[in-house]
Amino acid sequence: MKINSPLEAYKFLPATNCGECGEATCMAFAAHLIDRSHKLTDCKPILDAKFKKKYEELDALLAPEIREVEIGVGDKIAKIGGDDVLYRHKLTFFNQTQFAYDVTDSMDEKDLVERVNYIQDFRKFYVGNFLTVDMIAVRCTSGDPAKFAAAVKKVVETTDLPIILCSFDPAVLKAGLEVSKDRNPLLYAANKDNWKEVGALALEYDVPVTLFAPNDLDMLKTLAKTFAEMGTEKLVLDPGTFPTGKQLKQTFSNFLKVRRAGIDGDRDIAYPIMAVPFTAWMAHDDPVSASYWETVVASVFTIKYGDIMILHSTESYAMLPELHIRDTIYTDPRKPVTVDPGMYKVGEPTADSPVLVTTNFALTYYTVESDIASNKIDCFLWAIDTDGIGVEAAVAGGQLTAEKIKKGIEDSGFDMKKDTTHNTIVIPGLSARLQGDVEDATGCNVMVGPADSGRIPGWMEKNWPPQKK
Amino acid sequence: MTKKMKLSQLGDILQDLDVESLEGVTIEGDIELNISGGGGLNPALAYALGNEISQISLHMANIGRMLGFPAEQLFASAFGLGEMPQPEALPTSPRIQELLASKFEVSKVDNWKNPIQEVTLGATSGDGGSRKSTVTIGGENALPYYFDAEMPHRNYVTMDVFDMPIGMAKAVKGNYEDVINDPAEWAKKVVRDFNADMVTIHLISTDPLISDTPAKEAAKVVEDVLQAVDVPIVIGGSGNPEKDPEVLEKAAEVAEGERVLLASASLNLDYERIAKAAMDYGHNVLSWTQLEINAQKELNRKLMKQCNVPRDRIVMDPTTAALGYGLDYAYTNMERIRLAGLMGDDELTFPMSSGTTNAWGAREAWMVSSPLKQDSDWGPREYRGPIWEIVTGLALSLAGNDMFMMMHPTSVQVLKEITQTLYGSIESEEIDITNWIGAEV
């Protein structure tokens, strides 16, 4: 965005402090516009006709440096781009990298449907949510428009995920568009040879389009400028992903250059970037090596400015790290990392149910909570206030102590003697050294649980209910 | 046989057709437009009708144009317009016939003015040690692998060796079962078989809560390792803040002149003793803090100002959290440290080291399967573990980390491959990706 202080945004606001946006003052709202936690349309008064000019001016000033492009429709619509910074700590990165996994029009229908279903059903629980992947890229390997259309149609019927239509042949792309046009698919790709025809398709069907200029940034910019002039800015840039050696180093430089130029204000090149780690499969024959290398390339370009990518390996050992590195990079560094300290009931605990203790570091808490809940263990779970530090570090640093545990339980109005039949607290395995202290401080029996909460179910089977002493 | 239809239906049909080309279209018979209603037509309906008719005529004219008839001229003369403006949305006639040639330009970063300190690990016989080769890290003038400035040194990997058998993930353990009771053999193995650039000997048995091995005895293990390998070494304590200073002092003494890296000085132990041991016996110090940039500045300052450690003997470890377990903090912490150093904060211009082995603490790296029934199948753990260590290290390499402490041979191999590729020292056959879409995989 072109402005960086709330005051600059405030000048354009109605300055009535009406509160409709949820903020007490227009100045507070302006601050949220600058950190992008509110949208300008949250201000209802400025939508009024009399503020039209100010609205438009401010809207232009607030627009992110990198254009936002939408792919797909409805609930599954994916936005890519929209970034304003080169380093996540400067604000945050917006619109996490979209992962598309490929299918081809040469696959058996049964295999294709199975693969699409596997991709759309893939999920990994993490910090209170499921990590999932995003898109299907349909590659034309047959060269036959009719075959391609049939494959795309099958994909459309099988999933709501956004779709990328991959071919350099305009006739193939058109055939794919005909059966997916109401799904706002991404075209892949226009290049220096087919740009006229593919450009016409992008305009005619009003869909986003990828521009492909392998290791030629002049051509990439030329295509982008030409397409903008033709009337579309729904563009994605693919500078080419070369999978190995000096070519990969050059690819890395190209990604850096395109994004830096965009953030620095070169509007002609300020579009989302596409990476194609898929090309790792052109360098490796053995599927494990190819999957590994693809994951490595995907990680590099998730960290450095890839906004969307096309991948092949659907092995868990590829998808899990890909999902986690994306979460790592796109987690908003401004977001609190704690849960509210206090007692949480998991399932429907009774007086016989165990009392477990963990920290209020969100990652720890949600991991423990999900391990317990998914195994249908009813219990009371305390998030002790450790300033959001995990168990091991909090024990070492003094944020998790017997006193803190005692206080945490008492503060929630829970009486171990009255509210449980066992008067027993289970502490995390990584805080085993606190056992004696907690017994002394609380007067309760203290048991040491497993070091990893994934082992709580097995531990419960063996140790719960506690033997009467 | 003529089929009757309402005017608006005809309009609708044509509306939905983005007429781009005509293939085998025949227009048969007469088109008869019968507008009834006469004087009783209300103005709104008349307007609507007018709109429909005009729209149809536009579509018809468009068809006419495709057939080669200059329809726009007809309109122009009929309505007395001089130049007919180009109608919107006619994809049949791309407005641009030639590419708008354009040159891509980008500037280099202008505020990276301060080079990162170079630190050499290990000393050869010429420098009072017995290492066959040394390792130099640091010296960067830009973020790693950036085009702004050449990166002077590649990344290096030091592999972990422990002075006693420890609990390890199954995938890791399989590589070390034959040497697990012999640190010297273990060290030899990682250098000979796994291409380790350096070796880290962790003296964890010295922890009073483990075996409380006396410092003097632990120092013997250091001597054995120095005998067994000729690469530079890192010496780690047990992490016990009371015992470590003593252990590292003794280790420093027996390694005199070898320019090892003592791991580590931290704010929660007597860092002065460790710094002094490094100075007395000619070693480097690892300055270790826990994910806190200001603590890192404080400790570095104390090492320099209070303990007089020269700048070329400090390496930082700002802490590594595993992928999925706080790597976002570790990554950003390192990236901020490196950027601050490049921009001139000389309390942070030191090369960095990562305890990448921490990745094995992630359950995704070692558990047989997900403890959560709702998760998709996690697949074989022998492949999950190494890639967890690789991606953890790779992320930090991009944040500016120079040296990696690692555990699994496959992880070491792949991390070296990608970091050296980005560094620019890996040659490989060129691959033509122009038609990647059609690739058979």
mmCIF file of N, CA and C in Angstrom, chain B residues 348-410:
data_model
loop_
_atom_site.group_PDB
_atom_site.id
_atom_site.type_symbol
_atom_site.label_atom_id
_atom_site.label_comp_id
_atom_site.label_asym_id
_atom_site.label_seq_id
_atom_site.Cartn_x
_atom_site.Cartn_y
_atom_site.Cartn_z
ATOM 1 N N LEU B 348 25.124 -7.938 16.274
ATOM 2 C CA LEU B 348 24.463 -9.106 15.678
ATOM 3 C C LEU B 348 25.133 -9.586 14.385
ATOM 4 N N THR B 349 26.308 -9.058 14.089
ATOM 5 C CA THR B 349 26.959 -9.437 12.819
ATOM 6 C C THR B 349 27.808 -10.684 12.963
ATOM 7 N N PHE B 350 27.228 -11.752 13.471
ATOM 8 C CA PHE B 350 28.000 -12.991 13.622
ATOM 9 C C PHE B 350 27.340 -14.112 12.834
ATOM 10 N N PRO B 351 28.148 -15.062 12.400
ATOM 11 C CA PRO B 351 27.543 -16.222 11.744
ATOM 12 C C PRO B 351 26.687 -17.011 12.741
ATOM 13 N N MET B 352 25.774 -17.815 12.193
ATOM 14 C CA MET B 352 24.823 -18.524 13.060
ATOM 15 C C MET B 352 24.914 -20.038 12.883
ATOM 16 N N SER B 353 24.531 -20.707 13.962
ATOM 17 C CA SER B 353 24.507 -22.166 13.981
ATOM 18 C C SER B 353 23.126 -22.621 14.447
ATOM 19 N N SER B 354 22.674 -23.745 13.893
ATOM 20 C CA SER B 354 21.340 -24.252 14.229
ATOM 21 C C SER B 354 21.410 -25.684 14.749
ATOM 22 N N GLY B 355 20.742 -25.930 15.839
ATOM 23 C CA GLY B 355 20.584 -27.294 16.341
ATOM 24 C C GLY B 355 19.455 -27.966 15.582
ATOM 25 N N THR B 356 19.719 -28.256 14.321
ATOM 26 C CA THR B 356 18.678 -28.769 13.425
ATOM 27 C C THR B 356 18.154 -30.133 13.880
ATOM 28 N N THR B 357 18.984 -30.842 14.616
ATOM 29 C CA THR B 357 18.571 -32.141 15.167
ATOM 30 C C THR B 357 17.276 -32.030 15.978
ATOM 31 N N ASN B 358 17.005 -30.831 16.508
ATOM 32 C CA ASN B 358 15.753 -30.633 17.260
ATOM 33 C C ASN B 358 14.520 -31.037 16.457
ATOM 34 N N ALA B 359 14.644 -31.067 15.145
ATOM 35 C CA ALA B 359 13.495 -31.448 14.312
ATOM 36 C C ALA B 359 12.965 -32.825 14.695
ATOM 37 N N TRP B 360 13.869 -33.663 15.221
ATOM 38 C CA TRP B 360 13.454 -35.031 15.574
ATOM 39 C C TRP B 360 12.561 -35.050 16.796
ATOM 40 N N GLY B 361 12.400 -33.920 17.474
ATOM 41 C CA GLY B 361 11.449 -33.842 18.586
ATOM 42 C C GLY B 361 10.008 -33.783 18.092
ATOM 43 N N ALA B 362 9.818 -33.388 16.849
ATOM 44 C CA ALA B 362 8.465 -33.308 16.291
ATOM 45 C C ALA B 362 7.891 -34.712 16.169
ATOM 46 N N ARG B 363 6.686 -34.886 16.623
ATOM 47 C CA ARG B 363 6.101 -36.234 16.548
ATOM 48 C C ARG B 363 5.971 -36.712 15.101
ATOM 49 N N GLU B 364 5.787 -35.751 14.190
ATOM 50 C CA GLU B 364 5.672 -36.132 12.773
ATOM 51 C C GLU B 364 6.955 -36.809 12.281
ATOM 52 N N ALA B 365 8.069 -36.512 12.951
ATOM 53 C CA ALA B 365 9.346 -37.082 12.518
ATOM 54 C C ALA B 365 9.521 -38.525 12.989
ATOM 55 N N TRP B 366 8.947 -38.874 14.124
ATOM 56 C CA TRP B 366 9.292 -40.183 14.681
ATOM 57 C C TRP B 366 8.119 -41.119 14.965
ATOM 58 N N MET B 367 6.876 -40.590 15.088
ATOM 59 C CA MET B 367 5.781 -41.492 15.458
ATOM 60 C C MET B 367 5.407 -42.428 14.312
ATOM 61 N N VAL B 368 5.001 -43.622 14.676
ATOM 62 C CA VAL B 368 4.625 -44.612 13.660
ATOM 63 C C VAL B 368 3.466 -44.101 12.817
ATOM 64 N N SER B 369 2.461 -43.508 13.497
ATOM 65 C CA SER B 369 1.302 -42.998 12.770
ATOM 66 C C SER B 369 0.676 -41.891 13.598
ATOM 67 N N SER B 370 -0.243 -41.176 13.008
ATOM 68 C CA SER B 370 -0.871 -40.067 13.726
ATOM 69 C C SER B 370 -1.660 -40.582 14.916
ATOM 70 N N PRO B 371 -1.545 -39.904 16.066
ATOM 71 C CA PRO B 371 -2.393 -40.284 17.190
ATOM 72 C C PRO B 371 -3.845 -39.847 16.973
ATOM 73 N N LEU B 372 -4.097 -39.077 15.943
ATOM 74 C CA LEU B 372 -5.450 -38.579 15.692
ATOM 75 C C LEU B 372 -6.117 -39.380 14.578
ATOM 76 N N LYS B 373 -7.279 -39.896 14.900
ATOM 77 C CA LYS B 373 -7.977 -40.733 13.922
ATOM 78 C C LYS B 373 -8.451 -39.930 12.720
ATOM 79 N N GLN B 374 -8.690 -38.620 12.911
ATOM 80 C CA GLN B 374 -9.217 -37.802 11.803
ATOM 81 C C GLN B 374 -8.152 -37.479 10.765
ATOM 82 N N ASP B 375 -6.883 -37.637 11.126
ATOM 83 C CA ASP B 375 -5.823 -37.293 10.176
ATOM 84 C C ASP B 375 -5.770 -38.283 9.021
ATOM 85 N N SER B 376 -5.343 -37.784 7.855
ATOM 86 C CA SER B 376 -5.003 -38.703 6.779
ATOM 87 C C SER B 376 -3.796 -39.532 7.224
ATOM 88 N N ASP B 377 -3.630 -40.671 6.580
ATOM 89 C CA ASP B 377 -2.507 -41.562 6.912
ATOM 90 C C ASP B 377 -1.184 -40.801 6.813
ATOM 91 N N TRP B 378 -0.356 -40.908 7.833
ATOM 92 C CA TRP B 378 0.922 -40.184 7.822
ATOM 93 C C TRP B 378 1.996 -40.878 6.978
ATOM 94 N N GLY B 379 1.752 -42.081 6.541
ATOM 95 C CA GLY B 379 2.751 -42.763 5.711
ATOM 96 C C GLY B 379 3.958 -43.213 6.520
ATOM 97 N N PRO B 380 4.933 -43.820 5.817
ATOM 98 C CA PRO B 380 6.066 -44.437 6.516
ATOM 99 C C PRO B 380 6.955 -43.406 7.219
ATOM 100 N N ARG B 381 7.258 -43.672 8.481
ATOM 101 C CA ARG B 381 8.018 -42.686 9.241
ATOM 102 C C ARG B 381 9.481 -42.629 8.833
ATOM 103 N N GLU B 382 9.991 -43.708 8.229
ATOM 104 C CA GLU B 382 11.411 -43.648 7.846
ATOM 105 C C GLU B 382 11.659 -42.609 6.751
ATOM 106 N N TYR B 383 10.598 -42.209 6.035
ATOM 107 C CA TYR B 383 10.754 -41.123 5.066
ATOM 108 C C TYR B 383 10.347 -39.776 5.664
ATOM 109 N N ARG B 384 9.436 -39.824 6.640
ATOM 110 C CA ARG B 384 8.937 -38.575 7.236
ATOM 111 C C ARG B 384 10.011 -37.893 8.069
ATOM 112 N N GLY B 385 10.770 -38.700 8.812
ATOM 113 C CA GLY B 385 11.741 -38.128 9.733
ATOM 114 C C GLY B 385 12.814 -37.294 9.042
ATOM 115 N N PRO B 386 13.561 -37.890 8.083
ATOM 116 C CA PRO B 386 14.625 -37.119 7.435
ATOM 117 C C PRO B 386 14.123 -35.828 6.776
ATOM 118 N N ILE B 387 12.964 -35.890 6.137
ATOM 119 C CA ILE B 387 12.502 -34.681 5.434
ATOM 120 C C ILE B 387 12.119 -33.599 6.454
ATOM 121 N N TRP B 388 11.707 -34.034 7.657
ATOM 122 C CA TRP B 388 11.393 -33.044 8.708
ATOM 123 C C TRP B 388 12.660 -32.287 9.106
ATOM 124 N N GLU B 389 13.741 -33.034 9.206
ATOM 125 C CA GLU B 389 15.019 -32.407 9.554
ATOM 126 C C GLU B 389 15.506 -31.521 8.395
ATOM 127 N N ILE B 390 15.309 -31.982 7.174
ATOM 128 C CA ILE B 390 15.745 -31.208 6.004
ATOM 129 C C ILE B 390 15.001 -29.880 5.921
ATOM 130 N N VAL B 391 13.675 -29.936 6.007
ATOM 131 C CA VAL B 391 12.885 -28.708 5.811
ATOM 132 C C VAL B 391 13.122 -27.730 6.961
ATOM 133 N N THR B 392 13.305 -28.253 8.164
ATOM 134 C CA THR B 392 13.639 -27.379 9.294
ATOM 135 C C THR B 392 14.948 -26.642 9.011
ATOM 136 N N GLY B 393 15.965 -27.383 8.583
ATOM 137 C CA GLY B 393 17.260 -26.768 8.301
ATOM 138 C C GLY B 393 17.197 -25.828 7.106
ATOM 139 N N LEU B 394 16.514 -26.266 6.071
ATOM 140 C CA LEU B 394 16.420 -25.463 4.842
ATOM 141 C C LEU B 394 15.783 -24.101 5.121
ATOM 142 N N ALA B 395 14.711 -24.109 5.901
ATOM 143 C CA ALA B 395 14.051 -22.832 6.228
ATOM 144 C C ALA B 395 15.047 -21.896 6.903
ATOM 145 N N LEU B 396 15.820 -22.443 7.834
ATOM 146 C CA LEU B 396 16.757 -21.589 8.561
ATOM 147 C C LEU B 396 17.929 -21.173 7.678
ATOM 148 N N SER B 397 18.287 -22.005 6.720
ATOM 149 C CA SER B 397 19.362 -21.594 5.808
ATOM 150 C C SER B 397 18.927 -20.348 5.053
ATOM 151 N N LEU B 398 17.641 -20.280 4.714
ATOM 152 C CA LEU B 398 17.138 -19.109 3.984
ATOM 153 C C LEU B 398 17.027 -17.885 4.890
ATOM 154 N N ALA B 399 16.986 -18.126 6.203
ATOM 155 C CA ALA B 399 16.931 -17.010 7.159
ATOM 156 C C ALA B 399 18.333 -16.513 7.489
ATOM 157 N N GLY B 400 19.363 -17.219 7.041
ATOM 158 C CA GLY B 400 20.721 -16.742 7.262
ATOM 159 C C GLY B 400 21.599 -17.680 8.076
ATOM 160 N N ASN B 401 21.094 -18.866 8.418
ATOM 161 C CA ASN B 401 21.923 -19.763 9.213
ATOM 162 C C ASN B 401 23.090 -20.316 8.388
ATOM 163 N N ASP B 402 24.243 -20.381 9.032
ATOM 164 C CA ASP B 402 25.470 -20.784 8.327
ATOM 165 C C ASP B 402 25.832 -22.257 8.524
ATOM 166 N N MET B 403 25.631 -22.738 9.755
ATOM 167 C CA MET B 403 26.143 -24.060 10.111
ATOM 168 C C MET B 403 25.021 -24.880 10.756
ATOM 169 N N PHE B 404 24.978 -26.163 10.405
ATOM 170 C CA PHE B 404 23.876 -27.001 10.870
ATOM 171 C C PHE B 404 24.387 -28.168 11.687
ATOM 172 N N MET B 405 23.827 -28.330 12.880
ATOM 173 C CA MET B 405 24.120 -29.518 13.676
ATOM 174 C C MET B 405 23.024 -30.529 13.376
ATOM 175 N N MET B 406 23.410 -31.682 12.812
ATOM 176 C CA MET B 406 22.404 -32.602 12.302
ATOM 177 C C MET B 406 22.681 -34.046 12.698
ATOM 178 N N MET B 407 21.721 -34.903 12.374
ATOM 179 C CA MET B 407 21.738 -36.262 12.886
ATOM 180 C C MET B 407 21.589 -37.341 11.816
ATOM 181 N N HIS B 408 20.670 -37.179 10.880
ATOM 182 C CA HIS B 408 20.371 -38.274 9.944
ATOM 183 C C HIS B 408 21.168 -38.112 8.646
ATOM 184 N N PRO B 409 21.835 -39.183 8.199
ATOM 185 C CA PRO B 409 22.665 -39.068 6.993
ATOM 186 C C PRO B 409 21.917 -38.591 5.753
ATOM 187 N N THR B 410 20.703 -39.055 5.555
ATOM 188 C CA THR B 410 19.949 -38.606 4.378
ATOM 189 C C THR B 410 19.655 -37.111 4.476
#
